[in-house]
Short mmCIF file of C-alpha atoms in Angstrom, two decimals:
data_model
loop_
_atom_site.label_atom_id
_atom_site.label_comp_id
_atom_site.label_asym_id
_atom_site.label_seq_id
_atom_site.Cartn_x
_atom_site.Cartn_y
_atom_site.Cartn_z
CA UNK B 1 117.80 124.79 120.34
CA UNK B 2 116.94 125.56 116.90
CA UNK B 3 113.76 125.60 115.65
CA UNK B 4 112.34 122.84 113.18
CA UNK B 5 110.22 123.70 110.75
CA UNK B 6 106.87 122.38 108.62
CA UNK B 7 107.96 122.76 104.83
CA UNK B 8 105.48 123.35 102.20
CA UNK B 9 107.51 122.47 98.87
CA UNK B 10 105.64 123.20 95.78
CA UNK B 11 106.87 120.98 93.28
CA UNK B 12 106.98 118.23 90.45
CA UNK B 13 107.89 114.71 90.91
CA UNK B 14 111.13 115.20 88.93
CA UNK B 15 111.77 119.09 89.19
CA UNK B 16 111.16 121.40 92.16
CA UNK B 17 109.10 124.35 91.40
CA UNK B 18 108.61 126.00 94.90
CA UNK B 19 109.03 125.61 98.32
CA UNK B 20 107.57 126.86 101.57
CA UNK B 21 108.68 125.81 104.80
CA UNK B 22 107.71 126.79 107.96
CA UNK B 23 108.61 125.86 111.80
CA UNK B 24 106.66 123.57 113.87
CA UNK B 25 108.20 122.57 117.01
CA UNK B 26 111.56 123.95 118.76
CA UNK B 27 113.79 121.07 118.68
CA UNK B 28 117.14 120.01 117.69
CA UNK B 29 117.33 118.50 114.13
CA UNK B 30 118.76 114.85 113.67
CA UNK B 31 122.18 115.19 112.19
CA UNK B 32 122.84 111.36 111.45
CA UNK B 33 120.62 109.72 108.53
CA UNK B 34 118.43 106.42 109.18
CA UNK B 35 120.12 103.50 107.57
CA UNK B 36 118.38 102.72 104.37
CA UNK B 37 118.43 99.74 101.93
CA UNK B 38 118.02 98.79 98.15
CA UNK B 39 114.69 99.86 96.57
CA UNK B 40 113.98 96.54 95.28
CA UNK B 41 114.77 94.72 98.69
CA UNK B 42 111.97 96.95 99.99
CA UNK B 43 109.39 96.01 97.09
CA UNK B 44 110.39 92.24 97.44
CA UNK B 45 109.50 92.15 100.65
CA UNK B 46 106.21 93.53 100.00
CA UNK B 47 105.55 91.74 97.29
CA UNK B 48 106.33 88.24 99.67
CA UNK B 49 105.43 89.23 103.13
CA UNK B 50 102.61 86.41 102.57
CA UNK B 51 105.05 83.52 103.20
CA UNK B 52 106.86 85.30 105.33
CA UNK B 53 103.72 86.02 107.66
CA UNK B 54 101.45 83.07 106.74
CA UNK B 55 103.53 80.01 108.64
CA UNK B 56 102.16 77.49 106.00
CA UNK B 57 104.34 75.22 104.66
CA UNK B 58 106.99 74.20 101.96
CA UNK B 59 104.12 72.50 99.80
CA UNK B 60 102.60 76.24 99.65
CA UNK B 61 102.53 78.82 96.64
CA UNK B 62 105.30 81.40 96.82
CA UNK B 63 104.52 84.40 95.62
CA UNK B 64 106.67 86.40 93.32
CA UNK B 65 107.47 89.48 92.57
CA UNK B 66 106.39 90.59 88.59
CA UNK B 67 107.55 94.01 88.02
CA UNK B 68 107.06 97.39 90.08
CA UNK B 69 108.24 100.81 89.42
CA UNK B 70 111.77 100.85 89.77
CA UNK B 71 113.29 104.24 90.97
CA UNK B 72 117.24 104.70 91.62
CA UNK B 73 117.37 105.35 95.08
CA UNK B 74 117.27 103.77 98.71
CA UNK B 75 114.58 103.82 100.82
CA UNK B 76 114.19 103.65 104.64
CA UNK B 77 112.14 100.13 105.39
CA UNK B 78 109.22 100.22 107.81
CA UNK B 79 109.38 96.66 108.01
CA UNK B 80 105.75 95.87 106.88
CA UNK B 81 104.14 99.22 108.81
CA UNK B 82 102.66 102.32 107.00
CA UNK B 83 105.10 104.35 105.70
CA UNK B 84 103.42 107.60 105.96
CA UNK B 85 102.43 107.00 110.09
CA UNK B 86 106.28 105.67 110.71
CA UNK B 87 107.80 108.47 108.47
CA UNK B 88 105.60 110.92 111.07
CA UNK B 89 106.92 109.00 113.90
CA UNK B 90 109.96 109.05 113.13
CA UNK B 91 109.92 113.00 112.31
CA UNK B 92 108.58 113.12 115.88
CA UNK B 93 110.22 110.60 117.36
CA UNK B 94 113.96 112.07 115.78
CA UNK B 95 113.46 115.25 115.20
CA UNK B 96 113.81 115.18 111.33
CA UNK B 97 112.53 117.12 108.60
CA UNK B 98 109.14 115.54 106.60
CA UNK B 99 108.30 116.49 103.16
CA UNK B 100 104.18 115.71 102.09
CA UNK B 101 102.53 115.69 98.84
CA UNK B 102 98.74 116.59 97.68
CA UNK B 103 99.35 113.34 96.35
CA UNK B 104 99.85 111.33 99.71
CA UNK B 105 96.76 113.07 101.60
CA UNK B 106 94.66 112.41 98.20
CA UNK B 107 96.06 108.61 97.97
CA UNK B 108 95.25 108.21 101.87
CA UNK B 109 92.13 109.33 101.41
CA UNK B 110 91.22 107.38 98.57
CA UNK B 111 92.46 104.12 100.64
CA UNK B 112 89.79 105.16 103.28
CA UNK B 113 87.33 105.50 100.62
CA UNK B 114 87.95 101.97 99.27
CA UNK B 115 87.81 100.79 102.56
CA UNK B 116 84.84 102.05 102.97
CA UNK B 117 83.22 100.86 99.60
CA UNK B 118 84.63 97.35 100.04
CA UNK B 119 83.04 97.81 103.86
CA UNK B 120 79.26 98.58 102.24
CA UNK B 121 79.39 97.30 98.85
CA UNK B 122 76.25 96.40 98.21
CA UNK B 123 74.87 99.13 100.38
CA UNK B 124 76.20 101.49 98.28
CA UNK B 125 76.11 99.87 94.69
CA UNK B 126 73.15 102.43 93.44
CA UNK B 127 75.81 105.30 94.29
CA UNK B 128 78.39 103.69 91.55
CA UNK B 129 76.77 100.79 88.79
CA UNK B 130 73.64 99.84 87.29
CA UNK B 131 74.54 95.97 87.16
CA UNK B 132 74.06 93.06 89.67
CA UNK B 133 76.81 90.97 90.83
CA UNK B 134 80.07 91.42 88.92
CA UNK B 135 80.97 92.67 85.78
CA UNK B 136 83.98 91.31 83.46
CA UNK B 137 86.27 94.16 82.32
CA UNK B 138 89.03 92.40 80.01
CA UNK B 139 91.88 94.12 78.39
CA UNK B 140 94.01 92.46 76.07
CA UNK B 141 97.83 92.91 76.01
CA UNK B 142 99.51 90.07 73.56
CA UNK B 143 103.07 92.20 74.25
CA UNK B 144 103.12 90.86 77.91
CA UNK B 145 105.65 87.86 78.33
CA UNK B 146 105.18 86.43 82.16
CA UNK B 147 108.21 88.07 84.28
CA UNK B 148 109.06 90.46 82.11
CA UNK B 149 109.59 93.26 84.58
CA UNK B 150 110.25 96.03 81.92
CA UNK B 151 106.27 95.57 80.99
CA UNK B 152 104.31 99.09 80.92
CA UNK B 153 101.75 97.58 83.70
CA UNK B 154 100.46 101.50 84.34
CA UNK B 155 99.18 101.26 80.47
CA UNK B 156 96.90 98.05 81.74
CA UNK B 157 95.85 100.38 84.93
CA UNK B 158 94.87 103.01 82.83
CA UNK B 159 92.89 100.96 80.29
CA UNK B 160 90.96 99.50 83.59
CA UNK B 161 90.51 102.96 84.79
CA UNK B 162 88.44 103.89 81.38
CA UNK B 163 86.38 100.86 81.22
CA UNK B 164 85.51 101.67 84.73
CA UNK B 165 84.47 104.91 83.38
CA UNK B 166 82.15 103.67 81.28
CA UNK B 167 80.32 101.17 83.82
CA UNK B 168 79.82 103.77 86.42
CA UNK B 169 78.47 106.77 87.79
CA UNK B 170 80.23 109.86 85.45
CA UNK B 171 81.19 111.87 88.36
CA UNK B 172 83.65 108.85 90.11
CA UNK B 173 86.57 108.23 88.23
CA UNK B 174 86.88 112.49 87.57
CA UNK B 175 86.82 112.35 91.20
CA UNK B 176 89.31 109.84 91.94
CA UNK B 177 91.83 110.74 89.28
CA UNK B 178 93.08 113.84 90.27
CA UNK B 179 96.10 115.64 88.62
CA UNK B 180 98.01 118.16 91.01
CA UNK B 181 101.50 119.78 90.45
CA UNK B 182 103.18 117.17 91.75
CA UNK B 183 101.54 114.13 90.42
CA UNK B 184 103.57 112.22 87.88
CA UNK B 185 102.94 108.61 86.44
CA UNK B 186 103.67 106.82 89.85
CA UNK B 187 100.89 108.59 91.70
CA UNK B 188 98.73 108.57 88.88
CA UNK B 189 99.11 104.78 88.75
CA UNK B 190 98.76 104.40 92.26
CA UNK B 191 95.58 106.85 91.87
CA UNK B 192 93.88 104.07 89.47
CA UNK B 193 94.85 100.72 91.31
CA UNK B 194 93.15 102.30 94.45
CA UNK B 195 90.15 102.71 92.54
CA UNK B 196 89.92 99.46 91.18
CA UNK B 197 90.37 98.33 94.95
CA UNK B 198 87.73 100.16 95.77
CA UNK B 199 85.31 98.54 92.50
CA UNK B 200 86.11 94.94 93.39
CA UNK B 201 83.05 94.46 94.53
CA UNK B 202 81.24 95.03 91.00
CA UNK B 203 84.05 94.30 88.81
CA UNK B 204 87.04 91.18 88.38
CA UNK B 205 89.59 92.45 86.39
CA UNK B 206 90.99 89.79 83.65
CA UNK B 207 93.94 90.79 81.39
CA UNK B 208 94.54 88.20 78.71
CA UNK B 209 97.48 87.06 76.63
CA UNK B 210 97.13 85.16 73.41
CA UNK B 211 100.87 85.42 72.64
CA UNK B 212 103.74 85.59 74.67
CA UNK B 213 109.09 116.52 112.22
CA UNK B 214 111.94 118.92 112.62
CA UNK B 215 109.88 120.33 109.20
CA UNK B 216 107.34 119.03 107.05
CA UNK B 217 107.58 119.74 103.52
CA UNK B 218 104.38 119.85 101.56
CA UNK B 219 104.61 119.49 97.64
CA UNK B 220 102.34 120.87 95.26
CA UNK B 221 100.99 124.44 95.02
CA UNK B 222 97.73 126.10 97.06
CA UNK B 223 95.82 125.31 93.76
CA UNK B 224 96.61 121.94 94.17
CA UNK B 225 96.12 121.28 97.88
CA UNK B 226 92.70 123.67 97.56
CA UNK B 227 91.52 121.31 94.48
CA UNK B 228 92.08 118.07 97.11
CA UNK B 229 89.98 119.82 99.74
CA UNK B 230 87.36 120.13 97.04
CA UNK B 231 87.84 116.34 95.95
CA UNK B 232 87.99 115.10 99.26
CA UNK B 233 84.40 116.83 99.91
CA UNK B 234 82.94 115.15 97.40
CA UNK B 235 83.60 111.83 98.26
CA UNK B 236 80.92 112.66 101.13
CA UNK B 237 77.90 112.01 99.16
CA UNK B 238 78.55 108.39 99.33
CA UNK B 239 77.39 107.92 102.92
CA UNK B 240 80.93 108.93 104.04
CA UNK B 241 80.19 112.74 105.43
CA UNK B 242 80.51 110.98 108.89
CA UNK B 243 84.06 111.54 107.70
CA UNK B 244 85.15 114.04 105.38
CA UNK B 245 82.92 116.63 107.57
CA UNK B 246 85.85 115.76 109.85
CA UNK B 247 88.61 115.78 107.08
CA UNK B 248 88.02 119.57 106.26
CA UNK B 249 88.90 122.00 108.73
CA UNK B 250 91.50 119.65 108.88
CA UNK B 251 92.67 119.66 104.55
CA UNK B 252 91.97 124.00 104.91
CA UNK B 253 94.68 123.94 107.07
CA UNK B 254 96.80 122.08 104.15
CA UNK B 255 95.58 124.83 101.87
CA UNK B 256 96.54 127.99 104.49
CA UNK B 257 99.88 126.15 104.82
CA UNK B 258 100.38 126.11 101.32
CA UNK B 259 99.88 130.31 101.32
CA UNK B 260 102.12 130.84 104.13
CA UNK B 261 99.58 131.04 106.12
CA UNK B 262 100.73 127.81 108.84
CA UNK B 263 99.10 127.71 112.10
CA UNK B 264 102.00 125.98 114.39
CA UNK B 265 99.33 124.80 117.24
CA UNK B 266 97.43 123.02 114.50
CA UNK B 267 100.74 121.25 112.96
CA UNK B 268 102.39 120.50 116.41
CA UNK B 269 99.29 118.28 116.83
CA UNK B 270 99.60 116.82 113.36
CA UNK B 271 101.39 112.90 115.24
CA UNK B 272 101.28 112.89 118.56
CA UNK B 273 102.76 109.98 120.32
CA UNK B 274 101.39 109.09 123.91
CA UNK B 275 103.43 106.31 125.91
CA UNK B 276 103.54 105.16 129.80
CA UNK B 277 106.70 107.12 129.74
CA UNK B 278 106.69 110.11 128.26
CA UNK B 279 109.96 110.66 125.97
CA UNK B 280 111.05 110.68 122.25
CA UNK B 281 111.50 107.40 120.87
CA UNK B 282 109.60 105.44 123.54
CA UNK B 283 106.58 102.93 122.37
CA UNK B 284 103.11 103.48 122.96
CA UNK B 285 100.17 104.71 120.52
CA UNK B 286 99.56 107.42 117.94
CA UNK B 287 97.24 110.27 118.44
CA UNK B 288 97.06 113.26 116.64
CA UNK B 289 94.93 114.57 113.64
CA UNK B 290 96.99 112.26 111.40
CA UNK B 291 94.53 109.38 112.80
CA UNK B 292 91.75 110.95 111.07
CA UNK B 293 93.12 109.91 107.91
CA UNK B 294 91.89 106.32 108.87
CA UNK B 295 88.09 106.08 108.56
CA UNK B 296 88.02 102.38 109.41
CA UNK B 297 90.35 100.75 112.14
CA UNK B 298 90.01 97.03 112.48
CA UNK B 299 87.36 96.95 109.81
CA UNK B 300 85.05 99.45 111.78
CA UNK B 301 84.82 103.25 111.46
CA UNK B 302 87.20 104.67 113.41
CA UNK B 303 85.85 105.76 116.66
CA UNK B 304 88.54 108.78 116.86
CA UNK B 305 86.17 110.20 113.99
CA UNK B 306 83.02 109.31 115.00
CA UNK B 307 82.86 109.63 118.98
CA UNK B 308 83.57 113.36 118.70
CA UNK B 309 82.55 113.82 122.51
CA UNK B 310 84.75 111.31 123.56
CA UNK B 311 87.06 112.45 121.92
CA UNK B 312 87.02 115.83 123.18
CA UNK B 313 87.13 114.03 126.73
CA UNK B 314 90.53 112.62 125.83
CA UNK B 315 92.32 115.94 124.57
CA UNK B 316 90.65 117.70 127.58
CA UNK B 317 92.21 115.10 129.58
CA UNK B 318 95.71 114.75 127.83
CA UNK B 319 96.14 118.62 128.33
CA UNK B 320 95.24 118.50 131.94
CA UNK B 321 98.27 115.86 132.02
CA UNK B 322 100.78 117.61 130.04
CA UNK B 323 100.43 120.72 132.41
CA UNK B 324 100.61 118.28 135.77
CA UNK B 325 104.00 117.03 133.96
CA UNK B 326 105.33 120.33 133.58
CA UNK B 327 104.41 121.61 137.16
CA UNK B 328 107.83 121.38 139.33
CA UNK B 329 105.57 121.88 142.32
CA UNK B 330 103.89 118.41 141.30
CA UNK B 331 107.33 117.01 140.45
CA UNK B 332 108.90 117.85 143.48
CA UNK B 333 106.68 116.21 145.94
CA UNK B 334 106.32 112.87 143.83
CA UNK B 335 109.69 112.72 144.23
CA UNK B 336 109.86 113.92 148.01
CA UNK B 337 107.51 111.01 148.89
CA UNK B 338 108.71 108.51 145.97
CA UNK B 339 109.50 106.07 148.66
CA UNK B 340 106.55 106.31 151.37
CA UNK B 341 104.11 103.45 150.82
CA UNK B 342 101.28 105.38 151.67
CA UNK B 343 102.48 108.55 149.54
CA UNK B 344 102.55 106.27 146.82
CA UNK B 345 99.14 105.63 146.86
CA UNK B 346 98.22 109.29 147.50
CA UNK B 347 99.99 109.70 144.35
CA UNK B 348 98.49 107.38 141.99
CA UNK B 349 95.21 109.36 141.40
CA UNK B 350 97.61 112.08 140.38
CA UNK B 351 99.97 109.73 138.09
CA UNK B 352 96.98 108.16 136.31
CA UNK B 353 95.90 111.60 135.98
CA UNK B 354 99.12 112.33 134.05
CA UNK B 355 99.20 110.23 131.40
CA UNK B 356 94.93 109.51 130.53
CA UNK B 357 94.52 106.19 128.17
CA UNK B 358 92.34 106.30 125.18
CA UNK B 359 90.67 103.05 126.26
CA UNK B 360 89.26 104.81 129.46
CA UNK B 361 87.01 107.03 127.11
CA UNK B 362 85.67 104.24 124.87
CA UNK B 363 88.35 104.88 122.29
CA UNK B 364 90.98 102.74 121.18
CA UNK B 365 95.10 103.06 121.24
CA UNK B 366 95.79 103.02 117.72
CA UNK B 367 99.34 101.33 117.53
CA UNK B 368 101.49 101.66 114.36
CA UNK B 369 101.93 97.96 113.59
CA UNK B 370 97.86 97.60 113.66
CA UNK B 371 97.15 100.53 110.99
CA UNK B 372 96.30 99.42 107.39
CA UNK B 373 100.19 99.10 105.67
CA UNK B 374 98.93 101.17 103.02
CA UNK B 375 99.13 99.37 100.19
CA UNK B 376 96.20 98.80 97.71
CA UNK B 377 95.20 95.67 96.02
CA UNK B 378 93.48 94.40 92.92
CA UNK B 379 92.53 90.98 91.88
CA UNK B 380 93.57 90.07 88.49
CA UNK B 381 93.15 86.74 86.35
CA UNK B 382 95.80 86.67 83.46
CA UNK B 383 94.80 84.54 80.73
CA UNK B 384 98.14 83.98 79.55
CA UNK B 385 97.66 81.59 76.24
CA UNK B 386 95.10 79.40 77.95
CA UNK B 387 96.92 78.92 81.01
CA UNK B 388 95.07 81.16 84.16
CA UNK B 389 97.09 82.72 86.74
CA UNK B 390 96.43 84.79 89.31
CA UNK B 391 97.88 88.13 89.50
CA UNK B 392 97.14 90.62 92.19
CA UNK B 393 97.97 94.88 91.05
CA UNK B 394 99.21 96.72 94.17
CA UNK B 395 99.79 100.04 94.80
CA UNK B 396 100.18 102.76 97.70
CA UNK B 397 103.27 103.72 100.06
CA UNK B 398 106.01 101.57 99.63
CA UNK B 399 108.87 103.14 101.71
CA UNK B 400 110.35 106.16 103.12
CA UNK B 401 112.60 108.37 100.40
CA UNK B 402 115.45 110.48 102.51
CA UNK B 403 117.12 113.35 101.48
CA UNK B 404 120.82 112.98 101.30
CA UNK B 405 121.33 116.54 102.32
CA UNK B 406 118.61 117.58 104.67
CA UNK B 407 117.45 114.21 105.74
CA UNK B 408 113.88 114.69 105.07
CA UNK B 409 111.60 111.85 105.09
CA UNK B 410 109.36 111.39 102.47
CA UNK B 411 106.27 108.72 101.96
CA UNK B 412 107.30 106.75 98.80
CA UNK B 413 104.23 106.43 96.09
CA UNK B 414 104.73 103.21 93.59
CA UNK B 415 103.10 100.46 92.38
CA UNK B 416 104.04 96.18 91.97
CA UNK B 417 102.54 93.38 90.63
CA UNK B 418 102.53 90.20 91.81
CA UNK B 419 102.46 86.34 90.64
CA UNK B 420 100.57 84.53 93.59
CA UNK B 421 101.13 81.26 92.34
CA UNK B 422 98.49 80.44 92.98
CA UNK B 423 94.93 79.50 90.60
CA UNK B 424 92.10 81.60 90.33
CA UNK B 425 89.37 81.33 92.74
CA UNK B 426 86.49 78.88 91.21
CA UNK B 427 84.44 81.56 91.49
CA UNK B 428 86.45 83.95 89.27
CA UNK B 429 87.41 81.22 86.82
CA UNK B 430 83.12 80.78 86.52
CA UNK B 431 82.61 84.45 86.51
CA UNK B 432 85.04 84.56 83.35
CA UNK B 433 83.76 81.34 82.03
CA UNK B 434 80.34 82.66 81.69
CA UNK B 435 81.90 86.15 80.05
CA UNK B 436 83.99 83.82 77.32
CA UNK B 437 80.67 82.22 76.39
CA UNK B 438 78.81 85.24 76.02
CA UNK B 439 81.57 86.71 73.57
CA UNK B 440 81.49 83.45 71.45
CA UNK B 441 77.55 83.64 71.39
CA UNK B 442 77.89 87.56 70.44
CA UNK B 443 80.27 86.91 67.92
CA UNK B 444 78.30 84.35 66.22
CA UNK B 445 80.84 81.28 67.14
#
């Protein structure tokens, strides 16, 4: 067997600058690739999975896709799932090689943090802006023409990102826009979208228009990865060190990876897939330290980070089970008496013993398909010559990038925007009513 090994790669989006890899578990590396398919297919299903999911009918706004950030080369679809959990899964699940970024573990983290603010907005509104309700921020690009998918949309993030700046608390958007080794204008636009997710409960965004695991690779250097530990500490003091107390040890190990320093027990248990039948490939739930990168599962906080005891109970449990698997002496006589009624209920303690469910411990059986996709998303009313549209700014994983060569999986970062079709809310069309008025009235009209 050979061994497969945890890669840290050190590197720039566009030019490698070092590398570190490192094994993780002793299996035999995929040799075929995972059929892939056009970027843009990938994106335009993204960008529509609405009517494809929604059932309505013919009558019903289609969404359509605007513009994204177009890249060359294929990606592996995950069919509407995250693309960081199934590129883990299927590192596990295939034994292939999986290549992470500072960038991915800061941009998951950030989605947990807008989660969380959209979760407690007003709870938390002293930690972030002085105003009541929501405040207008308006940029003004008269170069846009509707479907023109060549338009520099991550100049309208950025100009979003700075007027955020100056509404809120000065430490936030330092905090949020991080700049490691590897971050490039993809992430960095991804970076800013996810914060204005996370501000859409103080701000609506209006641009107008008066004209027309064989390996895992991690990217970035120990600077970097020991700059997002930092970052992700600080995103504690707003109410959230229920969670990154949690994220630490966990984001040290990222650093002591980075220094050749990898501790294989910790990185075997980085996905962990538990099913009825125990086996590569088979379907049944994630576990694993990558859940902690989830703070909120179906729009509560995620009991895998906040029943630590529980917890505990489980992994207790689930290595009690994995050492009854491998014991031939337990093996042998389920097998001796597989056909006696009454052994088979002798057995059945021992079976249900062998493979322990989350739900008997209060916790739940986090399934891929029921994990946020991992794409964040912005509001945004486009006063395009009069006419209001609305827009929504999305960002996040998109895909799965694999290497020709090695057939590493990597989580793809980009960014789309989206025609809805539809008409502003009423109450966003008021909301900007109200700012239009007190413009006019300012500017002496």
């Amino acid at each position: 067997m050979k061994t497969t090994s945890l890669l840290l790669l050190l590197a720039l989006p566009a030019a490698l600058l070092a590398q570190f890899t490192f094994p993780v578990c002793e299996v035999e590396p995929a040799e075929e690739a995972l059929n892939e398919v056009p970027y843009h297919d990938v994106i335009t299903y993204l960008a529509e999975r609405d009517k494809h999911n929604s059932g309505t009918g013919q009558d019903a706004p289609e969404p359509r896709l605007d513009a994204y950030g177009r890249q060359p080369y294929p990606l592996v679809p995950t069919h509407g799932n995250h693309p960081f959990v199934v590129s883990a899964h299927q590192a596990y699940a295939q034994h292939r090689p999986l290549a992470i970024s500072p960038d991915m573990i800061w941009l998951l983290l950030l989605q947990g943090f807008a989660a969380h603010v959209d979760a407690n907005g007003e709870a938390l509104r002293h930690h972030f802006v002085q105003h009541e309700g929501r405040q207008v921020l308006y940029v003004q690009r008269d170069d846009y023409v509707r479907g023109d998918s060549l338009f520099p949309w991550p100049e309208v993030f950025s100009e979003f990102r700075d007027q955020i700046e100056a509404y809120t608390s000065k430490e936030v958007v330092p905090l949020v826009s991080a700049q490691f080794s590897t971050t490039g204008p993809t992430e960095r636009a991804a970076f800013e979208v996810t914060l204005m997710d996370a501000m859409s409960t103080y701000f609506l965004f209006v641009m107008g228009i008066t004209c027309g695991i064989p390996e895992i690779t991690l990217e970035g250097t120990p600077e970097d990865w020991a700059e997002l530990e930092r970052r992700a500490g600080q995103l504690g003091r707003y109410e959230l060190s229920w969670w990154t107390d949690e994220l630490q040890p966990i984001l040290r190990e990222f650093t002591l990876a980075s220094r050749g320093q990898a501790n294989q027990d910790f990185w075997r248990d980085f996905f962990l897939y538990e099913t009825p039948d125990i086996g590569c490939g088979a379907v049944g739930y994630v576990t694993g330290w990558i859940t902690l990168f989830f703070p909120y599962y179906h729009e509560q906080p995620n009991p895998w980070i906040t029943e630590r005891k529980a917890v505990d109970d489980f992994y207790a449990a689930l290595n009690e089970a994995v050492g009854l698997r491998n014991d031939p002496k337990v093996q042998r006589k389920m097998k001796k008496t597989a056909r006696k009624r009454n052994a088979r209920q002798k057995w059945a303690a021992v079976r249900e013993k062998m493979r322990p469910r989350p739900q008997a411990f209060g916790l739940p059986a986090i399934e891929i398909a029921q994990l946020p996709m991992g794409l964040s998303s912005a509001d945004l009313l486009v006063d395009y010559n009069g006419l209001r549209l609305d827009y929504k700014l999305q960002a996040g994983f998109v895909g799965i990038r694999q290497d020709a060569q090695t057939l590493a999986l990597r989580p793809e970062i980009n960014w789309l925007v989206v025609d809805t079709g539809k008409e502003p809310s009423a109450e966003d069309e008021a909301l900007y009513d109200k700012w239009l008025e007190e413009q006019k009235r300012a500017a002496g009209w």
